[in-house]
Tab-separated table of C-alpha atoms in Angstrom:
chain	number	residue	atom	x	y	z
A	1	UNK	CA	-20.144	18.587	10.967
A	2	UNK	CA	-21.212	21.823	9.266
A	3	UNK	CA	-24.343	22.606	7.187
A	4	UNK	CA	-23.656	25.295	4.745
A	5	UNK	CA	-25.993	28.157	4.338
A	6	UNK	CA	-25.710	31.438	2.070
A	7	UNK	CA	-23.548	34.016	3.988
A	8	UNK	CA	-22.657	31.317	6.955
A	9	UNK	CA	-22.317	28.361	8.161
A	10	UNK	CA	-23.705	26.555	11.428
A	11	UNK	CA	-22.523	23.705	13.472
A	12	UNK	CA	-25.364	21.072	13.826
A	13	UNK	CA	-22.721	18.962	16.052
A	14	UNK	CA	-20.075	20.515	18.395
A	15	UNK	CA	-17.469	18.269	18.841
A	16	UNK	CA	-15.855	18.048	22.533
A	17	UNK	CA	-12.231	19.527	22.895
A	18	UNK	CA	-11.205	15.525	23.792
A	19	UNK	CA	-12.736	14.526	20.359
A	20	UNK	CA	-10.844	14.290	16.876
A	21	UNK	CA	-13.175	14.215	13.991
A	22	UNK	CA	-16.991	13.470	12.778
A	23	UNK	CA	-17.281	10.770	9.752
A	24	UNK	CA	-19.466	8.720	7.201
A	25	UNK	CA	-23.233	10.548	8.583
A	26	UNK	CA	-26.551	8.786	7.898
A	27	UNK	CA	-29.870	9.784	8.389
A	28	UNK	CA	-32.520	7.175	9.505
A	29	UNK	CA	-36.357	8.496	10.516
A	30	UNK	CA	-37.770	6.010	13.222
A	31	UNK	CA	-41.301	7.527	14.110
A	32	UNK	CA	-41.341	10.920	14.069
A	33	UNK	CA	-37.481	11.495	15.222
A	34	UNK	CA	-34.801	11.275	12.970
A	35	UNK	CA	-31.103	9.975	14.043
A	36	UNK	CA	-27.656	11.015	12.936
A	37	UNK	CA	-25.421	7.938	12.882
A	38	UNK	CA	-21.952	8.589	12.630
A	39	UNK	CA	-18.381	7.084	13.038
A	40	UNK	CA	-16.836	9.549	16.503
A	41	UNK	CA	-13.126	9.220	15.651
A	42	UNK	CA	-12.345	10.553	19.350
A	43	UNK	CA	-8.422	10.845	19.038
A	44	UNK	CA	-6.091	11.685	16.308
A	45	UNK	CA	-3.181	10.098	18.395
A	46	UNK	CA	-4.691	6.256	18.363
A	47	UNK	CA	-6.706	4.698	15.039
A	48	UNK	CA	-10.037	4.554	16.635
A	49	UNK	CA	-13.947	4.725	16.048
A	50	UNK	CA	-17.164	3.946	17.632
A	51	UNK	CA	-20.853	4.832	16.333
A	52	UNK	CA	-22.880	7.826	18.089
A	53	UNK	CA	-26.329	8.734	17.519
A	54	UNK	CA	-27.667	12.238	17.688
A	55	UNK	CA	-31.518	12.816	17.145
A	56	UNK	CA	-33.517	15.701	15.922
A	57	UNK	CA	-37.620	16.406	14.922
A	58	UNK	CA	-36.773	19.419	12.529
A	59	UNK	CA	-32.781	18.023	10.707
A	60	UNK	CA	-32.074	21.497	12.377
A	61	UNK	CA	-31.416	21.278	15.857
A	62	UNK	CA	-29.587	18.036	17.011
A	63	UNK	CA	-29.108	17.057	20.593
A	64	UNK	CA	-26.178	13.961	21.469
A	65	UNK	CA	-27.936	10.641	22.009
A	66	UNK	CA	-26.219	7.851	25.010
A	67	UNK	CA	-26.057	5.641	22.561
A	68	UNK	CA	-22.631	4.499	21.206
A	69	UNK	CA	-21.670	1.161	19.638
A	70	UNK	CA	-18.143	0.038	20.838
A	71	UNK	CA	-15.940	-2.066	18.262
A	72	UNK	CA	-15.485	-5.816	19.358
A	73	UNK	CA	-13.846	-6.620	22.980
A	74	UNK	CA	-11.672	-9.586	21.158
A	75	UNK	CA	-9.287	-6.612	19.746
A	76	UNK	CA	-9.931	-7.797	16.419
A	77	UNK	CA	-10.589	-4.208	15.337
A	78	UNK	CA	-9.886	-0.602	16.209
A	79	UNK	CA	-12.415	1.115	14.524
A	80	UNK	CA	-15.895	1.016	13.082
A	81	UNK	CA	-17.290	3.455	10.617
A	82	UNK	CA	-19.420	4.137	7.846
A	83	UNK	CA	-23.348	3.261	9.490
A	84	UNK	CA	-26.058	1.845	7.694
A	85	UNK	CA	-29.219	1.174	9.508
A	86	UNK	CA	-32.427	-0.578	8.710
A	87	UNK	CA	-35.340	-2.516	10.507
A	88	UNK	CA	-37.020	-5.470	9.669
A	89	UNK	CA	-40.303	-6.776	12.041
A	90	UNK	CA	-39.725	-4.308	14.527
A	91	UNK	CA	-35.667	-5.340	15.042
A	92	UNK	CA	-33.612	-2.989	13.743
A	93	UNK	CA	-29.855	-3.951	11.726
A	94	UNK	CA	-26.944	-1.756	11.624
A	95	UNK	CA	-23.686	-2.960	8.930
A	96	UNK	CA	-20.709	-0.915	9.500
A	97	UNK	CA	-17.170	-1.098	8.413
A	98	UNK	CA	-14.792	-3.065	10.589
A	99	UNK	CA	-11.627	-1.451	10.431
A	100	UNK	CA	-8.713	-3.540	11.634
A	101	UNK	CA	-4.840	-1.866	11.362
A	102	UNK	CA	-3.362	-2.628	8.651
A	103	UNK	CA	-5.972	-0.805	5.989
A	104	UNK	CA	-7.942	-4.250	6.286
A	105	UNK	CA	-11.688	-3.748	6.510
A	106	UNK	CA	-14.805	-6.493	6.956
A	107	UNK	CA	-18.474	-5.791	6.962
A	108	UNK	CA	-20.289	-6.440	10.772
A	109	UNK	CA	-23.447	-6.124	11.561
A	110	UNK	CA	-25.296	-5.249	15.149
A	111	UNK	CA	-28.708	-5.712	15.958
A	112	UNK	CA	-31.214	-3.911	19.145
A	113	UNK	CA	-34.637	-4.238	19.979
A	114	UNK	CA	-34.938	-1.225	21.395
A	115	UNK	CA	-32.793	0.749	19.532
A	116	UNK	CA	-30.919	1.244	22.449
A	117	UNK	CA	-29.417	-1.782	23.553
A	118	UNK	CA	-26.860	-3.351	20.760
A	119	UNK	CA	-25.429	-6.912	20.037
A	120	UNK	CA	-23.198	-7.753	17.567
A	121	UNK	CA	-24.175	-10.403	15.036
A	122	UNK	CA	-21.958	-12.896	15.282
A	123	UNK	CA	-22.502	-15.513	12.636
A	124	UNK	CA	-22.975	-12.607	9.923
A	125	UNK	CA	-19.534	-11.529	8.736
A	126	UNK	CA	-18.200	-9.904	4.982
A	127	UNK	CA	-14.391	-10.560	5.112
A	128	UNK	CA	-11.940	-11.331	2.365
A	129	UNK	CA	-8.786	-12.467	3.162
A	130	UNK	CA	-7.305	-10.886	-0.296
A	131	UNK	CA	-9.456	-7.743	0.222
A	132	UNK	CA	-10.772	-4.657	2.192
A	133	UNK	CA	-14.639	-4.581	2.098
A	134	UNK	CA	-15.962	-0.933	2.984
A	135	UNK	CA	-18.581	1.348	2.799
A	136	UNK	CA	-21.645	-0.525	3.709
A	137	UNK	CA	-24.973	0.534	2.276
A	138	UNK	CA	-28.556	-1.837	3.124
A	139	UNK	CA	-31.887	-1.137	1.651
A	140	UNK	CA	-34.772	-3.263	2.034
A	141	UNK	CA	-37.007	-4.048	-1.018
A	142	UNK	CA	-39.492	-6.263	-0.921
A	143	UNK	CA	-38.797	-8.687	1.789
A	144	UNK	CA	-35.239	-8.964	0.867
A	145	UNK	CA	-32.034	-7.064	2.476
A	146	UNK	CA	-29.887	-5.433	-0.824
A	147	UNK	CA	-26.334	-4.783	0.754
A	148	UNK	CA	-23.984	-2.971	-1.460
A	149	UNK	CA	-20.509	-2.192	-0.291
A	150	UNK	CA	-17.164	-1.681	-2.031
A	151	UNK	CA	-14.147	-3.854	-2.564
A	152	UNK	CA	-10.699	-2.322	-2.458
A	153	UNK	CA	-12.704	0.994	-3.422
A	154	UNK	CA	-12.465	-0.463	-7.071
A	155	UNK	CA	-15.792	-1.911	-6.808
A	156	UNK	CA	-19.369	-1.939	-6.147
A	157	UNK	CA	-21.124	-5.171	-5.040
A	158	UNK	CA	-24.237	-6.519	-4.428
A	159	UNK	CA	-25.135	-8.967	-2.103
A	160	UNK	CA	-28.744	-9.722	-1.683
A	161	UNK	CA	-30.014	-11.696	1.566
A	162	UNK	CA	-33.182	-12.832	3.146
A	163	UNK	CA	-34.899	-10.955	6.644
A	164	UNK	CA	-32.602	-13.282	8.658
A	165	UNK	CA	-29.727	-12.223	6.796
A	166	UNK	CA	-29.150	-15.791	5.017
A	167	UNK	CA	-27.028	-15.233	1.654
A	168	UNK	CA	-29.461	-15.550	-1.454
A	169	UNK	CA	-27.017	-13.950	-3.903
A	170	UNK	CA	-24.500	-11.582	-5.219
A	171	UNK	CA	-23.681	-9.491	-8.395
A	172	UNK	CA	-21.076	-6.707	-9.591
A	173	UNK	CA	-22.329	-3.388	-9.921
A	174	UNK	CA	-19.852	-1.488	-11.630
A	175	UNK	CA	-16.493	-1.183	-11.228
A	176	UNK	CA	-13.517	1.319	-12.215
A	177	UNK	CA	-12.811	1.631	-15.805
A	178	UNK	CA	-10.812	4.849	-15.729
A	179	UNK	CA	-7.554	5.642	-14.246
A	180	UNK	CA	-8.467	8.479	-12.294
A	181	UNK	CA	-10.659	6.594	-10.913
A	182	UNK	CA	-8.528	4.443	-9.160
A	183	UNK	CA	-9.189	3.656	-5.512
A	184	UNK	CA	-12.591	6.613	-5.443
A	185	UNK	CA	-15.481	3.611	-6.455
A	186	UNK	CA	-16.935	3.342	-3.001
A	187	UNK	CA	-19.858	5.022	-0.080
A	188	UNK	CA	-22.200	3.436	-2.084
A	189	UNK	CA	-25.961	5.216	-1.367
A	190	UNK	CA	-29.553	4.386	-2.861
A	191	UNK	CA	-32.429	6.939	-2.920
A	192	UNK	CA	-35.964	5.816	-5.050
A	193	UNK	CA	-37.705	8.680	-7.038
A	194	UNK	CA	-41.098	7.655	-8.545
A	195	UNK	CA	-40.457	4.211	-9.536
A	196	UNK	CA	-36.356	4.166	-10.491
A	197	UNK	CA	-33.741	3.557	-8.399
């Protein structure tokens, strides 16, 4: 990853010579530390992903957290990407892409304690059997979990659940409407300035 400044650039992450590629960052402040979640594709010979953590106190310096989030051990897939992390009562929630083969995606979710230690969820589970659900983006507003992701990268959706992650309900956001923009409507983020989203 490479942070762009006038008249050079400077690595915030150096890659190992036995990794492939950095993905899908996000930023997430816990106390007075922030973290760098990000998908670690470590090979460009096998489809594969896992979550990594880096931390910093000034978003300048970054130093490589031992904290890594493994896909599932039942094989069902090979690679997970695109982080989104929140807490709710002191337990924190991380949705990230699934990525199985065959360009089929579902939405997981793992949940720590201790932001170290992490289990998946496994009675909470976005899959479509017609469709590849990607991108996942949660933000918390009042009491309620707002999880907006994409579908086929055509659309934007909304599903809204409760602090236990029980399914309250769901809405389009917007989808594609021009041909360019076929396959690009996805990575979803939300940011509040003054009192609009």
């Amino acid at each position: 990853m490479l942070i762009k400044k006038i008249g050079h650039s400077e690595d915030i992450l150096e890659q190992k010579d036995s990794e492939y590629k950095y993905l899908s960052p996000f930023l997430y402040k816990k106390d007075k530390k922030y973290f760098l979640l990000y998908c670690n594709r470590l090979s460009s010979m096998e489809f594969y992903g896992e979550i990594n953590f880096s931390s910093s106190l000034d978003l300048v310096k970054w130093k490589k957290e031992k904290i890594r989030i493994l896909p599932p051990f039942n094989n069902s897939y090979k690679s997970l990407v695109s982080p989104s992390l929140l807490s709710i009562k002191g337990k924190y929630f991380l949705f990230v892409e699934g990525q199985k083969e065959k360009k089929k995606s579902d939405i997981l979710c793992y949940v720590s304690n201790n932001f170290k230690n992490w289990r998946l969820k496994s009675d909470f589970l976005l899959s479509s059997n017609n469709s590849s659900l990607t991108s996942p983006y949660a933000f918390k507003h009042i009491n309620k979990i707002k999880l907006f992701f994409s579908i086929n990268n055509n659309i934007i959706k909304l599903i809204e659940l409760d602090e236990k992650l029980n399914y309250i309900k769901e809405q389009k956001c917007f989808t594609k409407k021009l041909k360019s923009e076929k396959y690009s409507i996805y990575s979803p983020n939300i940011i509040k300035l003054k009192n609009k989203y």
